CSV table of C-alpha atoms in Angstrom, one decimal:
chain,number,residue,atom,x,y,z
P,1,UNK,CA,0.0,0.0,0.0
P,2,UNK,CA,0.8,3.4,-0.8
P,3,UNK,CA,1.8,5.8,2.2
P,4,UNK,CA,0.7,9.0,-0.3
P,5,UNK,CA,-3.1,9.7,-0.5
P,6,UNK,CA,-5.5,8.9,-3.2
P,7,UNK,CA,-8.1,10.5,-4.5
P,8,UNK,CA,-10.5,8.7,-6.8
P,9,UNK,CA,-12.4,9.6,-10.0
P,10,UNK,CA,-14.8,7.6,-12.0
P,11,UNK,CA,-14.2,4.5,-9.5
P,12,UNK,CA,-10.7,4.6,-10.0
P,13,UNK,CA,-8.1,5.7,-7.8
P,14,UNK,CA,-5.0,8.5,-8.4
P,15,UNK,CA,-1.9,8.6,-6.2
P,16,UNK,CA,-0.9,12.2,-5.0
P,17,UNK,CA,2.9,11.6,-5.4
P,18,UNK,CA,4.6,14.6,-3.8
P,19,UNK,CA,6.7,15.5,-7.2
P,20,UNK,CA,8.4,13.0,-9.5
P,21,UNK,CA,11.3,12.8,-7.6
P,22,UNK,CA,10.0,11.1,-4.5
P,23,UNK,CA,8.3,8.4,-6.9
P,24,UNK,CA,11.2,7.6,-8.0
P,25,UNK,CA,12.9,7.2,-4.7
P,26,UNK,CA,10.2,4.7,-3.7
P,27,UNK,CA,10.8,2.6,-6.8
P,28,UNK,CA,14.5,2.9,-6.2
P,29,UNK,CA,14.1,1.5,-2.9
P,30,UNK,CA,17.5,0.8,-1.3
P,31,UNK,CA,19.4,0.8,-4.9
P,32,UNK,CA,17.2,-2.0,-6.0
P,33,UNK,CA,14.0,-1.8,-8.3
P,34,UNK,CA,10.7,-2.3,-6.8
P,35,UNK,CA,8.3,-4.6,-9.3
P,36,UNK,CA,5.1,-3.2,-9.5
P,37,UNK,CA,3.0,-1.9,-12.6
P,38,UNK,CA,3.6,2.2,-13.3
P,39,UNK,CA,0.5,3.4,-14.9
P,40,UNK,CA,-0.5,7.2,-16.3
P,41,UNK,CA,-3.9,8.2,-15.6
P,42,UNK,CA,-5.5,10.5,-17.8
P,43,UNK,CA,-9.2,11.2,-18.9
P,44,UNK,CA,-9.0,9.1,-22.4
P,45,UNK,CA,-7.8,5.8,-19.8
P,46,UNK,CA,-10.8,6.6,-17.0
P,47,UNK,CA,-13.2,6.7,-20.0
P,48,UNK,CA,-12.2,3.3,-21.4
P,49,UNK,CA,-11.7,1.3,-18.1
P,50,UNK,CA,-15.7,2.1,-17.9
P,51,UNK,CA,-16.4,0.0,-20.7
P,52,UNK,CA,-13.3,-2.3,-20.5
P,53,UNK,CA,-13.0,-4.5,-17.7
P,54,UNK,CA,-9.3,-5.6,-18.7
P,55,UNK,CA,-8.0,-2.5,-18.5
P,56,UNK,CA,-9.6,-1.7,-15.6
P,57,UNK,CA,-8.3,-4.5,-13.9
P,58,UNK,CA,-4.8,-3.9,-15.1
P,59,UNK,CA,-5.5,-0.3,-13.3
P,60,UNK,CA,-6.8,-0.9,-9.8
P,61,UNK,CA,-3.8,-3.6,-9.7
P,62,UNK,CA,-1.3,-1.3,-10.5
P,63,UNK,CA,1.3,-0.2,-7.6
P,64,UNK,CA,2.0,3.2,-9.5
P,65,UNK,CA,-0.9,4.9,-10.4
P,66,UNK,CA,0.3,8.6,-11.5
P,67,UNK,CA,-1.5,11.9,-12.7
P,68,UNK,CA,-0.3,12.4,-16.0
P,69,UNK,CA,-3.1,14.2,-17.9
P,70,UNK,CA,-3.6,17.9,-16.7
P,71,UNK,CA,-7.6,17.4,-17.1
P,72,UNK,CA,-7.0,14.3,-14.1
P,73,UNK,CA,-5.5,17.2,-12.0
P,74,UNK,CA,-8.0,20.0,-12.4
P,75,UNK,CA,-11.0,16.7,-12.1
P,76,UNK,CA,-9.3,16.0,-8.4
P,77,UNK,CA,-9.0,19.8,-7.7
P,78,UNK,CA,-12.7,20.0,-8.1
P,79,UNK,CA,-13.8,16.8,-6.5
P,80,UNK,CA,-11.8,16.8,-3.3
P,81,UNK,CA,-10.4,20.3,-3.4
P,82,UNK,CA,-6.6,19.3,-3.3
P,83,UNK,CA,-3.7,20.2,-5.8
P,84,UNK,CA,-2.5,17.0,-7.3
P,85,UNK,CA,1.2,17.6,-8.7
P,86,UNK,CA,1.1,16.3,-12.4
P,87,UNK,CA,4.2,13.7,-13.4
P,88,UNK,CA,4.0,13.5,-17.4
P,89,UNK,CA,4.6,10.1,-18.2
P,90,UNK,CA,7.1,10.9,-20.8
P,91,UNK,CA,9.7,12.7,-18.6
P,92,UNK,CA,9.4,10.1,-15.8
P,93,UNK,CA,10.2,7.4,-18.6
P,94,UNK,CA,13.4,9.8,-19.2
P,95,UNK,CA,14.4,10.1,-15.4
P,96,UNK,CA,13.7,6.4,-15.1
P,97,UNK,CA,16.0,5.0,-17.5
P,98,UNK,CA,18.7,7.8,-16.0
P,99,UNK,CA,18.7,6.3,-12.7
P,100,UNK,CA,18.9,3.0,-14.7
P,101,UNK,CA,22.1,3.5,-15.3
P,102,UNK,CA,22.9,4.9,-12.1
P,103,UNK,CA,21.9,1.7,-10.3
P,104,UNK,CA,22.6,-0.9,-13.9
P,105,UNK,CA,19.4,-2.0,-14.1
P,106,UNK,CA,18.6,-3.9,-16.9
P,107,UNK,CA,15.8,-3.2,-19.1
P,108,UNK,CA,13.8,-4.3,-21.8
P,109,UNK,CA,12.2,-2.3,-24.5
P,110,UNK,CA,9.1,-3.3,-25.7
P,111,UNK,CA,7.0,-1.7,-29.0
P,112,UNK,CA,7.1,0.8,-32.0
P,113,UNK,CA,7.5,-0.3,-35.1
P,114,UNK,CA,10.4,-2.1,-36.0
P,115,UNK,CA,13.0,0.8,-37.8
P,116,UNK,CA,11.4,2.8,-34.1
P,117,UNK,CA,12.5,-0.1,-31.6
P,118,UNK,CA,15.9,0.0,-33.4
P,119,UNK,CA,16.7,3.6,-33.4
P,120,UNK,CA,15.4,3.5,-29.4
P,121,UNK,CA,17.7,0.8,-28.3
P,122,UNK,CA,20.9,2.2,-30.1
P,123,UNK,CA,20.5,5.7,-28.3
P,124,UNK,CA,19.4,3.9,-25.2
P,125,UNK,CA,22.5,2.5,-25.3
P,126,UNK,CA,25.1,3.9,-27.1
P,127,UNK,CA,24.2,7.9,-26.0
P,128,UNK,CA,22.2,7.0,-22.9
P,129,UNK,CA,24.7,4.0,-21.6
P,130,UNK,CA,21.5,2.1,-20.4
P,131,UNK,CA,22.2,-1.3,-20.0
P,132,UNK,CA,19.5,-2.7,-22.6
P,133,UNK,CA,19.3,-6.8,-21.8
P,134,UNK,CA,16.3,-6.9,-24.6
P,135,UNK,CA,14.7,-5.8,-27.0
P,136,UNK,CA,11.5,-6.4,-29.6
P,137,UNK,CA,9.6,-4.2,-31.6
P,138,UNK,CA,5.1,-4.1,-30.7
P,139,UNK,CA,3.8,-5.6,-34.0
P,140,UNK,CA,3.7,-9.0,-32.9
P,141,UNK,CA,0.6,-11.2,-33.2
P,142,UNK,CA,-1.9,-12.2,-30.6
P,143,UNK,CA,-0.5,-16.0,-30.7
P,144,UNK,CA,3.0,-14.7,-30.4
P,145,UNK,CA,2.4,-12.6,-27.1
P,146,UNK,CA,3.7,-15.6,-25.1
P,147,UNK,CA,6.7,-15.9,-26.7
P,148,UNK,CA,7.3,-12.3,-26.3
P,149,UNK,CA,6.9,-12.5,-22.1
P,150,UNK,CA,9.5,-15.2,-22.4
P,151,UNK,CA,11.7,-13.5,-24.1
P,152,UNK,CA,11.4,-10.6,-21.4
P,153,UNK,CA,11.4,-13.5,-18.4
P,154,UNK,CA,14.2,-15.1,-19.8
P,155,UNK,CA,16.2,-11.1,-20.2
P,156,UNK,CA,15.8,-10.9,-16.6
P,157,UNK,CA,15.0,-7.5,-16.8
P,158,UNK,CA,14.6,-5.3,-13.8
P,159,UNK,CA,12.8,-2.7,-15.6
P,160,UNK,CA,10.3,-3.1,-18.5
P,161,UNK,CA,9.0,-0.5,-20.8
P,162,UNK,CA,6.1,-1.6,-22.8
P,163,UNK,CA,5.0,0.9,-25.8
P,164,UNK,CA,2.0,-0.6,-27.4
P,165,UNK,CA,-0.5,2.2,-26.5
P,166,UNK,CA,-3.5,1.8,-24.5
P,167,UNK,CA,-5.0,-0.3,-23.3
P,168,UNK,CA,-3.0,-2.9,-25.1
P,169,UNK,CA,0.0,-1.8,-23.1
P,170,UNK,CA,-1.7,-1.9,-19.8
P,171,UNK,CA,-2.7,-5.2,-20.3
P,172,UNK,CA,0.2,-6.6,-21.7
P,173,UNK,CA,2.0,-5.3,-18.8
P,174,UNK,CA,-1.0,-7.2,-16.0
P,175,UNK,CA,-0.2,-10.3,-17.6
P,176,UNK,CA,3.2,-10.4,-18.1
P,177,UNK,CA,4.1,-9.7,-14.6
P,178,UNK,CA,2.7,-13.0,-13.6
P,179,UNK,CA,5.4,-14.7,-15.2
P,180,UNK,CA,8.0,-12.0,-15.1
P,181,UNK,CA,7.9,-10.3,-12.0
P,182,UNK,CA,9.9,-6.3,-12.6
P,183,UNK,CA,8.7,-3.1,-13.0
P,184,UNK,CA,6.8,-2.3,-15.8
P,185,UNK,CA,5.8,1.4,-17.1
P,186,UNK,CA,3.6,2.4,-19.9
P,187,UNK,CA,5.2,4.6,-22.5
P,188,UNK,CA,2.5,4.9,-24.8
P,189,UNK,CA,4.4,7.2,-27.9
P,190,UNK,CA,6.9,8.0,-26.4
P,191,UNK,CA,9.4,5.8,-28.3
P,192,UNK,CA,8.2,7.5,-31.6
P,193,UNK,CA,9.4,11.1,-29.9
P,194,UNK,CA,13.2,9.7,-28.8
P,195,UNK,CA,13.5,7.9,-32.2
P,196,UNK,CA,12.6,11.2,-34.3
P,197,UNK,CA,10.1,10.0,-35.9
P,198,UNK,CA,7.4,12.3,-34.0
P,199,UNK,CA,7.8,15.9,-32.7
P,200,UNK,CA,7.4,16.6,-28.9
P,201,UNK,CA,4.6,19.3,-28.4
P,202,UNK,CA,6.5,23.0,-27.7
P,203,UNK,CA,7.8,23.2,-24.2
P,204,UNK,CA,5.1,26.0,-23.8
P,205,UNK,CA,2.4,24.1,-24.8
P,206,UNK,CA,3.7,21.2,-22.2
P,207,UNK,CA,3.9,23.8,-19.3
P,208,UNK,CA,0.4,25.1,-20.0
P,209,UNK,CA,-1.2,21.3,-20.1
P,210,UNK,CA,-2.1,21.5,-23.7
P,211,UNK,CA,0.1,18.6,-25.3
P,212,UNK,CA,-2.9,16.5,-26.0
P,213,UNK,CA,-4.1,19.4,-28.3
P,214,UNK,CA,-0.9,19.1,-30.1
P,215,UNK,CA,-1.1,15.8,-30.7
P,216,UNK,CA,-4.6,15.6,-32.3
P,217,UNK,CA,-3.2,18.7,-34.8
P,218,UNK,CA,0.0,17.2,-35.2
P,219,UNK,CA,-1.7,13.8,-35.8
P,220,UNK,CA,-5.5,13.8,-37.0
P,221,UNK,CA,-5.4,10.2,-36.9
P,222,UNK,CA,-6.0,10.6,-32.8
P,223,UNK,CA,-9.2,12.9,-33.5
P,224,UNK,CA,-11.0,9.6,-32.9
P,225,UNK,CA,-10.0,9.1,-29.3
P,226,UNK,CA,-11.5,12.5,-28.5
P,227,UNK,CA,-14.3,11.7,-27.7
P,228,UNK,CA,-13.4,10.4,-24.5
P,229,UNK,CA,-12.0,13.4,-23.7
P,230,UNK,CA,-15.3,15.3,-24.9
P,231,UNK,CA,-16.7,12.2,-22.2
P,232,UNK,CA,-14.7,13.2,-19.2
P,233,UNK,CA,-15.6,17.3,-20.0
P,234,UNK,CA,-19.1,16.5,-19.5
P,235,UNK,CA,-18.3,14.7,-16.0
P,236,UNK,CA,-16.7,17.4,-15.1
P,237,UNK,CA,-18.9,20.1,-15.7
P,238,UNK,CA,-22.1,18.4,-14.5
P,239,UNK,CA,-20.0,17.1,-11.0
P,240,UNK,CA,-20.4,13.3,-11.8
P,241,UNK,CA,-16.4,12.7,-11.0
């Protein structure tokens, strides 16, 4: 159990982490990595787990629940009238694999498409001196996924980073832990922003909460997922959080 408070929305509960630094103190627990599942909550994932019971299993299980999305902050704001500090999901993933090294933890990098997974691993360790026991691209078929948690069992990684968007990812992440116990963090895109192959919204736009905008405008082919974000305005401004 979590010695930080949590505040729930739609059923599920956030953990008010302190800042990003103290999260990653309690994962770093005595210079070794604590297993668990490190999930980002945002308003597109508490829109989905109410209509898909897998992911919203993979959820309440997880150790590491973390405000990512700035529309989860203002939503606990209103509902129980606390600040919650927001830890994007994508700079934790950076300080994460920087105190990898730190401690040589071994990870494994999971997802992107194939020329993505490549480009991530070579920076990861060739600029980033991670110590990178594995690696496999995410377009694998369904009858193939347990040859992929073998190949992550048999890595022995310490850390796992699973990029297969949600909520494949979250899933993925549920199961695999069962035979591979590590810590496992959802990365969603982010391995399409270190490879180069997407662009990072402006630091501005970050700052001000508004990368999801950038991402719909930068990629039209997320305009469908708005609507769960239209979903979780409407709780919001009729108070059913």
């Amino acid at each position: 159990m979590t010695a930080h408070p949590c505040y729930e929305l739609r059923g599920l509960s956030v953990v008010a982490y302190p800042d990003e630094a103290r999260l990653l103190e309690e994962i770093f627990t005595g210079g070794a990595v604590t297993p668990g599942l490190m999930i980002a909550m945002n308003a597109e994932k508490i829109v989905a787990a109410e209509t898909d019971p897998a992911l919203r299993h993979s959820i309440e299980q997880a150790e590491f629940r973390y405000a990512d999305g700035i529309s989860v902050v203002l939503a606990v704001r209103r509902k129980h009238a606390v600040r919650l500090v927001r830890i994007t999901g994508a700079d934790l993933w950076r300080s994460l694999m920087a105190r990898a090294v730190i401690e040589g933890a071994g990870v494994f990098l999971l997802g992107g498409l194939p020329e993505v997974a490549a480009e991530v691993e070579r920076k990861l360790r060739h600029e980033w001196n991670v110590h990178v026991v594995g690696s496999r691209h995410g377009y694998f078929a369904d009858g193939d996924r347990a040859e992929v948690m073998r190949e992550i069992r048999d890595s022995g990684a310490a850390i796992v980073t699973v990029a297969l968007g949600s909520p494949k990812q979250e899933i993925f992440m549920h199961e695999c832990r069962r035979m591979h116990p590590a810590l496992y963090i959802g990365v969603g895109g982010t391995f399409d922003v270190v490879s180069g192959t997407v662009r990072r919204a402006p630091a501005a736009l970050r700052r001000c909460g508004l990368e999801w905008c950038y991402r719909i405008l930068s990629q039209p082919s997320r305009l469908f997922r708005a609507g769960r974000l239209i979903r979780f305005a409407v709780y919001h401004v009729r108070n059913r959080l």
